[in-house]
CSV table of N, CA and C in Angstrom, one decimal:
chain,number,residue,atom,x,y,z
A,30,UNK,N,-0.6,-1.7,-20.0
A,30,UNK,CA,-1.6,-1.7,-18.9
A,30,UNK,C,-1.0,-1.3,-17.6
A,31,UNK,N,-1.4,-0.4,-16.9
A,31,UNK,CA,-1.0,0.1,-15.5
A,31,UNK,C,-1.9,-0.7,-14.5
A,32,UNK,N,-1.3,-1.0,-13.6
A,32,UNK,CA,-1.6,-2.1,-12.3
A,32,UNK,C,-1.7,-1.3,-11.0
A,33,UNK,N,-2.7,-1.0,-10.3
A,33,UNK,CA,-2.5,-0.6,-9.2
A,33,UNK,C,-1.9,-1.5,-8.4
A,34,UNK,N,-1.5,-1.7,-7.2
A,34,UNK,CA,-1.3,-2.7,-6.2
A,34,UNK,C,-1.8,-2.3,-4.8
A,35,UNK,N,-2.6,-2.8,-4.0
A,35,UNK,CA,-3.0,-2.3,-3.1
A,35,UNK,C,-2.7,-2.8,-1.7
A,36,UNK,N,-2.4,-2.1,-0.9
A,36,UNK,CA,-2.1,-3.4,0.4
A,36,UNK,C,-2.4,-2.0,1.3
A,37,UNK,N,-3.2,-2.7,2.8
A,37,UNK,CA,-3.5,-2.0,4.1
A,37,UNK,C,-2.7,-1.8,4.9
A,38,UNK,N,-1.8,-1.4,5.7
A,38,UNK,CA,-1.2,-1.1,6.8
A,38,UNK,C,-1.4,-1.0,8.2
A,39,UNK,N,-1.4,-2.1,9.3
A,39,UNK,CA,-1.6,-1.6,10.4
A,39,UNK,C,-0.6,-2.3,11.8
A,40,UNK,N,0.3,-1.3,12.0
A,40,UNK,CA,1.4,-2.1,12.5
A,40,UNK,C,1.9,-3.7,11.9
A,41,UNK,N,2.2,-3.1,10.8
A,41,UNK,CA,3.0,-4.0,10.2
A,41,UNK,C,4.6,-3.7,9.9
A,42,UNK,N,5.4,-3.2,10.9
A,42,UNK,CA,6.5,-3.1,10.6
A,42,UNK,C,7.2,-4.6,10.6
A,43,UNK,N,7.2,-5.6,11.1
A,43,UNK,CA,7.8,-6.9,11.2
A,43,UNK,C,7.7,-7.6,9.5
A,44,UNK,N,6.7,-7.0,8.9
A,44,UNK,CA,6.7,-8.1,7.7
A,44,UNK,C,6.9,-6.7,6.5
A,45,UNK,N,6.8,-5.6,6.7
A,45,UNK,CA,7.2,-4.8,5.7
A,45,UNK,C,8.4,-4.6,4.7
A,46,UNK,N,9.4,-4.9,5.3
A,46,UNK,CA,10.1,-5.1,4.2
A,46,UNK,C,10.7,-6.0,3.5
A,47,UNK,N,10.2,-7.2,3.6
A,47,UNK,CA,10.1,-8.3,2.8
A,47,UNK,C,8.9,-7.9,2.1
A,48,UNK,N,7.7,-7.1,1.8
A,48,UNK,CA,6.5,-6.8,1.4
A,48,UNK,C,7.3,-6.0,0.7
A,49,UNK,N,7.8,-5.4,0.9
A,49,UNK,CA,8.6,-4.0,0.0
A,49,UNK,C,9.4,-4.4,-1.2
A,50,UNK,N,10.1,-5.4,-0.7
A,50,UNK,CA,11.0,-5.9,-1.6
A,50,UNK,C,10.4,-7.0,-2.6
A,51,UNK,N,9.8,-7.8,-2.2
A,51,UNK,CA,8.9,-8.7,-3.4
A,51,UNK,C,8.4,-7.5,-4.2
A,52,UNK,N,7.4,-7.0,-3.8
A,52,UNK,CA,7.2,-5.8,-5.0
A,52,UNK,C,8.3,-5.1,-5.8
A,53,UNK,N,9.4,-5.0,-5.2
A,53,UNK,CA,10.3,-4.3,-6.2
A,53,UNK,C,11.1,-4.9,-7.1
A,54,UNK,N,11.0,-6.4,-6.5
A,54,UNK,CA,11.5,-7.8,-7.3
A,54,UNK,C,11.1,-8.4,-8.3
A,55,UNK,N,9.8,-7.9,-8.5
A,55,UNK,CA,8.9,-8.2,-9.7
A,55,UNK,C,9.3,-7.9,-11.2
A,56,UNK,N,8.9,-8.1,-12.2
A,56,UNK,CA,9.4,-7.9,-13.3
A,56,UNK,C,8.7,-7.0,-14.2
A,57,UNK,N,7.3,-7.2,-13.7
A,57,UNK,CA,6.3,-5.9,-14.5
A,57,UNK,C,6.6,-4.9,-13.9
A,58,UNK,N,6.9,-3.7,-14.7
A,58,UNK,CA,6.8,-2.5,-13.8
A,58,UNK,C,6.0,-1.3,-14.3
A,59,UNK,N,4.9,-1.5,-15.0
A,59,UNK,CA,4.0,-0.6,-15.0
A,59,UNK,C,3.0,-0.2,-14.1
A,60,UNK,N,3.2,-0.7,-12.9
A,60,UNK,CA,2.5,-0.1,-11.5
A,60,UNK,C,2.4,0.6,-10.7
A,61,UNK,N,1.8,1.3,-9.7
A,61,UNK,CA,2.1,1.9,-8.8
A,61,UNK,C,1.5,1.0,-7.5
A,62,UNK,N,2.0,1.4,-6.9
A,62,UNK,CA,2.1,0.9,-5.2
A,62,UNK,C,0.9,2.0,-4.1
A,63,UNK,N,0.1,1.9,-3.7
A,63,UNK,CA,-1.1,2.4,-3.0
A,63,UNK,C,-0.7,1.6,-1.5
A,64,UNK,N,-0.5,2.3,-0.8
A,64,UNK,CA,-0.4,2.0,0.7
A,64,UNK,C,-1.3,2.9,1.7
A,65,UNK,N,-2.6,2.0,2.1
A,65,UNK,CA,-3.1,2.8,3.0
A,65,UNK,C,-2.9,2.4,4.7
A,66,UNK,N,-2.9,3.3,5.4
A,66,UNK,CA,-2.2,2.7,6.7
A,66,UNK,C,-3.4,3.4,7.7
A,67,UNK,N,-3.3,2.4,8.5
A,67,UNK,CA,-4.4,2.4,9.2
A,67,UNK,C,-4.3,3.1,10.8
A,68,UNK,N,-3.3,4.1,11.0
A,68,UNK,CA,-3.1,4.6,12.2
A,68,UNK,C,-1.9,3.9,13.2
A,69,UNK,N,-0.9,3.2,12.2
A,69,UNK,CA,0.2,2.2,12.9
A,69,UNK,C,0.6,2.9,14.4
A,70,UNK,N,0.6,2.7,15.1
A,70,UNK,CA,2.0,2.9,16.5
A,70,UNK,C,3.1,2.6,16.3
A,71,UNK,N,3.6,1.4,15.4
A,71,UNK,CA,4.8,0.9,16.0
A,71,UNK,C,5.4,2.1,14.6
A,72,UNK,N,6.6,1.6,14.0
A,72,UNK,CA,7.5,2.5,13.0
A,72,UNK,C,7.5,2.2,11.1
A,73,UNK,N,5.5,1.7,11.3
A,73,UNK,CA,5.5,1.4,9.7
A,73,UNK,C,5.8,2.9,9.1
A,74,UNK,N,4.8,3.7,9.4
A,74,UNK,CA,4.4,5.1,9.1
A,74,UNK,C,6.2,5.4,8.7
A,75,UNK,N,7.2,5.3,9.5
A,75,UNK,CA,8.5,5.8,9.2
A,75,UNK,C,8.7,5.4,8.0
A,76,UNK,N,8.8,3.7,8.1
A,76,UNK,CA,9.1,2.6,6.9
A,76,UNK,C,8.7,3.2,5.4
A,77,UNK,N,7.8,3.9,6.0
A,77,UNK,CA,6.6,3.9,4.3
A,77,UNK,C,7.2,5.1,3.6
A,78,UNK,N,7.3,6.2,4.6
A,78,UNK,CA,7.8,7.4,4.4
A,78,UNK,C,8.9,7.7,3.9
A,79,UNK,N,10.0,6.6,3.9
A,79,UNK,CA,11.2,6.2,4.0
A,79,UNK,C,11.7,6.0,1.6
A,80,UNK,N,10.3,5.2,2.0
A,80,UNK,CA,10.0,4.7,0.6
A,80,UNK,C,9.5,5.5,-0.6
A,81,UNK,N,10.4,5.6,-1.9
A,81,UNK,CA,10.0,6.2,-3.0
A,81,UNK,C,8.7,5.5,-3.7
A,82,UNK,N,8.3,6.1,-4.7
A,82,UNK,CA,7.4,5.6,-5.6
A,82,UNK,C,6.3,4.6,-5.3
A,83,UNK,N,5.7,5.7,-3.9
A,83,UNK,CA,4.5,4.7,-3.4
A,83,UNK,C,3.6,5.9,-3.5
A,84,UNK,N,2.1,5.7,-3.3
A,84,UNK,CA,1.0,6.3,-2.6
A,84,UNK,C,1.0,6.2,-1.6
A,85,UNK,N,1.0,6.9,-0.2
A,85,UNK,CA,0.7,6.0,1.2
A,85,UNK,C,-0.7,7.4,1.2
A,86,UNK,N,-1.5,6.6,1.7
A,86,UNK,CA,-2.5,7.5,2.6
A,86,UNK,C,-2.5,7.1,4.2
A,87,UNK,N,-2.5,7.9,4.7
A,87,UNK,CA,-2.4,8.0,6.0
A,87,UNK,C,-3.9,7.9,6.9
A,88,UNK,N,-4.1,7.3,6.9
A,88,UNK,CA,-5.8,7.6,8.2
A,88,UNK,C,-5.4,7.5,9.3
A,89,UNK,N,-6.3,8.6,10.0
A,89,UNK,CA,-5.7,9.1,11.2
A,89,UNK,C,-6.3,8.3,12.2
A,90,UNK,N,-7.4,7.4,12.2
A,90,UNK,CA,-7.9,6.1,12.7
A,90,UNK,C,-8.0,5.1,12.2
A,91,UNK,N,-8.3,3.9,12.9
A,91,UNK,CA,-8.1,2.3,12.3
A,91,UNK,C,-9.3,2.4,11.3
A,92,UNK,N,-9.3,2.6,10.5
A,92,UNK,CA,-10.9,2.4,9.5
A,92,UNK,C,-11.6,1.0,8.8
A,93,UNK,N,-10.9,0.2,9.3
A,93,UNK,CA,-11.0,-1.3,8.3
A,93,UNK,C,-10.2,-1.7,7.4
A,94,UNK,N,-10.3,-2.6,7.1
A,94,UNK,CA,-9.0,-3.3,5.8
A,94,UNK,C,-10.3,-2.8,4.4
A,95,UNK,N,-11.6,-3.5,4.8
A,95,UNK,CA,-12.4,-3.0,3.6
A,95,UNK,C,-12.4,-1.5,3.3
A,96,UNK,N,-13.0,-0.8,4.3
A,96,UNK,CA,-12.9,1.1,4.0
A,96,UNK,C,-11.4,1.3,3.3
A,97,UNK,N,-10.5,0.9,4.0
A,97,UNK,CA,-9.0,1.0,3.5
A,97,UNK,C,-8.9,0.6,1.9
A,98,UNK,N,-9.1,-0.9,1.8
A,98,UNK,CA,-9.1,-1.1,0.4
A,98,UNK,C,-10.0,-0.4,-0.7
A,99,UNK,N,-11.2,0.3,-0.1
A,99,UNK,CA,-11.9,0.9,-1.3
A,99,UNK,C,-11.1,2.3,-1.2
A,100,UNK,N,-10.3,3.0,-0.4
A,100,UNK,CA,-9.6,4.1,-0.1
A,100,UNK,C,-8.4,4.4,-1.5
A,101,UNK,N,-8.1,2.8,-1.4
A,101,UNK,CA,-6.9,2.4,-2.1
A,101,UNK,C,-7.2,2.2,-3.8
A,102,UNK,N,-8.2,1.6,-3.9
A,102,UNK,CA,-9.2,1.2,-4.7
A,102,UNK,C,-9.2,2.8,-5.7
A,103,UNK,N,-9.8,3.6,-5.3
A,103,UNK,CA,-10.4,4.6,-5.5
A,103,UNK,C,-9.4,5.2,-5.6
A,104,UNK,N,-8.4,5.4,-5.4
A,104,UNK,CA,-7.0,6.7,-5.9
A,104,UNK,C,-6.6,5.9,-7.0
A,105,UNK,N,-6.6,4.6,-7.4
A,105,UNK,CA,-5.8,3.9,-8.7
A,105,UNK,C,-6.8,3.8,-9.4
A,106,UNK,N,-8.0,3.6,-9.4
A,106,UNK,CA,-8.7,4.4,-10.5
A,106,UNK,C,-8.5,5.5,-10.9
A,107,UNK,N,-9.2,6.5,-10.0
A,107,UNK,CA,-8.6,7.9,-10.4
A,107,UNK,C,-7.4,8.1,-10.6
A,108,UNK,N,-5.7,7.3,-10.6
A,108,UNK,CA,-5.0,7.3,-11.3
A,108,UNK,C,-4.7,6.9,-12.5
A,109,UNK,N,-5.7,6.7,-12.7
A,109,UNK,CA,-5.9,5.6,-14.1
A,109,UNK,C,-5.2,4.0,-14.3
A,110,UNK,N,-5.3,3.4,-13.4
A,110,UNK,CA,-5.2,1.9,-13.4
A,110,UNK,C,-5.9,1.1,-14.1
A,111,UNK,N,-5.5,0.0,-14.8
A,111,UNK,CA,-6.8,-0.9,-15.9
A,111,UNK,C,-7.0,-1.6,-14.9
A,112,UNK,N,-5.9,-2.3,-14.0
A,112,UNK,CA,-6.6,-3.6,-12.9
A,112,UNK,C,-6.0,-2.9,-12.0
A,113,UNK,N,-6.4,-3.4,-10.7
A,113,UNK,CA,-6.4,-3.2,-9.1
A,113,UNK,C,-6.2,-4.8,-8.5
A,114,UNK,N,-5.0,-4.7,-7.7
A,114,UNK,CA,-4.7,-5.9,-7.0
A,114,UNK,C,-4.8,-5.5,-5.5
A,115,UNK,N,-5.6,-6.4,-4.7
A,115,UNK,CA,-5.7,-6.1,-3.4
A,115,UNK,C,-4.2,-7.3,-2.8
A,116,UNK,N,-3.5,-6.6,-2.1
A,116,UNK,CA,-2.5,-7.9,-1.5
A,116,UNK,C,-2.1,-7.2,-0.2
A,117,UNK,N,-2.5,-8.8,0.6
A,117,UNK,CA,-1.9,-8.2,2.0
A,117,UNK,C,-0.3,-8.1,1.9
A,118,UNK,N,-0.3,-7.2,2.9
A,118,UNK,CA,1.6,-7.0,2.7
A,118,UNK,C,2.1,-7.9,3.8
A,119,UNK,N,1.8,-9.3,4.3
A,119,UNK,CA,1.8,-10.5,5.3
A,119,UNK,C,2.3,-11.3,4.0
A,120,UNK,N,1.6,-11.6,2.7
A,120,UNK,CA,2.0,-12.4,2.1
A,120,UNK,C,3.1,-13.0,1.6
């Protein structure tokens, strides 16, 4: 079973790579990583960019965490994901 994982982005450079690293710490690895980012200022957009074997979508305005998560939602389906995990990348 393939797992999407979903998390929103919005100036979250401070807790990102601790968010990065739990994910890659994990032990399932049939997932992919869906990063939608919400128009950051500070240097997530670099962070993310930085990073292999993600999805990041980019919105060019703050759109919501909900718009975002259906954004997110809706590429791991259509990548064919069985389940979808919404996780803030704070956690």
């Amino acid at each position: 079973m393939k797992i999407g994982l979903v998390t929103v982005t919005y100036n979250s450079e401070s807790v990102l790579a601790d968010f990065l690293q739990s994910v890659k710490n994990q032990t399932y690895n049939n997932y992919c990583l869906y990063v939608v980012d919400n128009d950051s200022k500070d240097k997530t957009k670099k962070l993310l960019q930085a990073e292999a074997n993600i999805q990041l979508i980019n919105n060019e305005d703050n759109l919501g965490v909900a718009y975002a998560n259906n954004q997110g939602v809706k590429l791991a389906l259509k990548d064919g994901c069985d389940f979808v995990l919404l996780v803030n990348n704070d956690t």
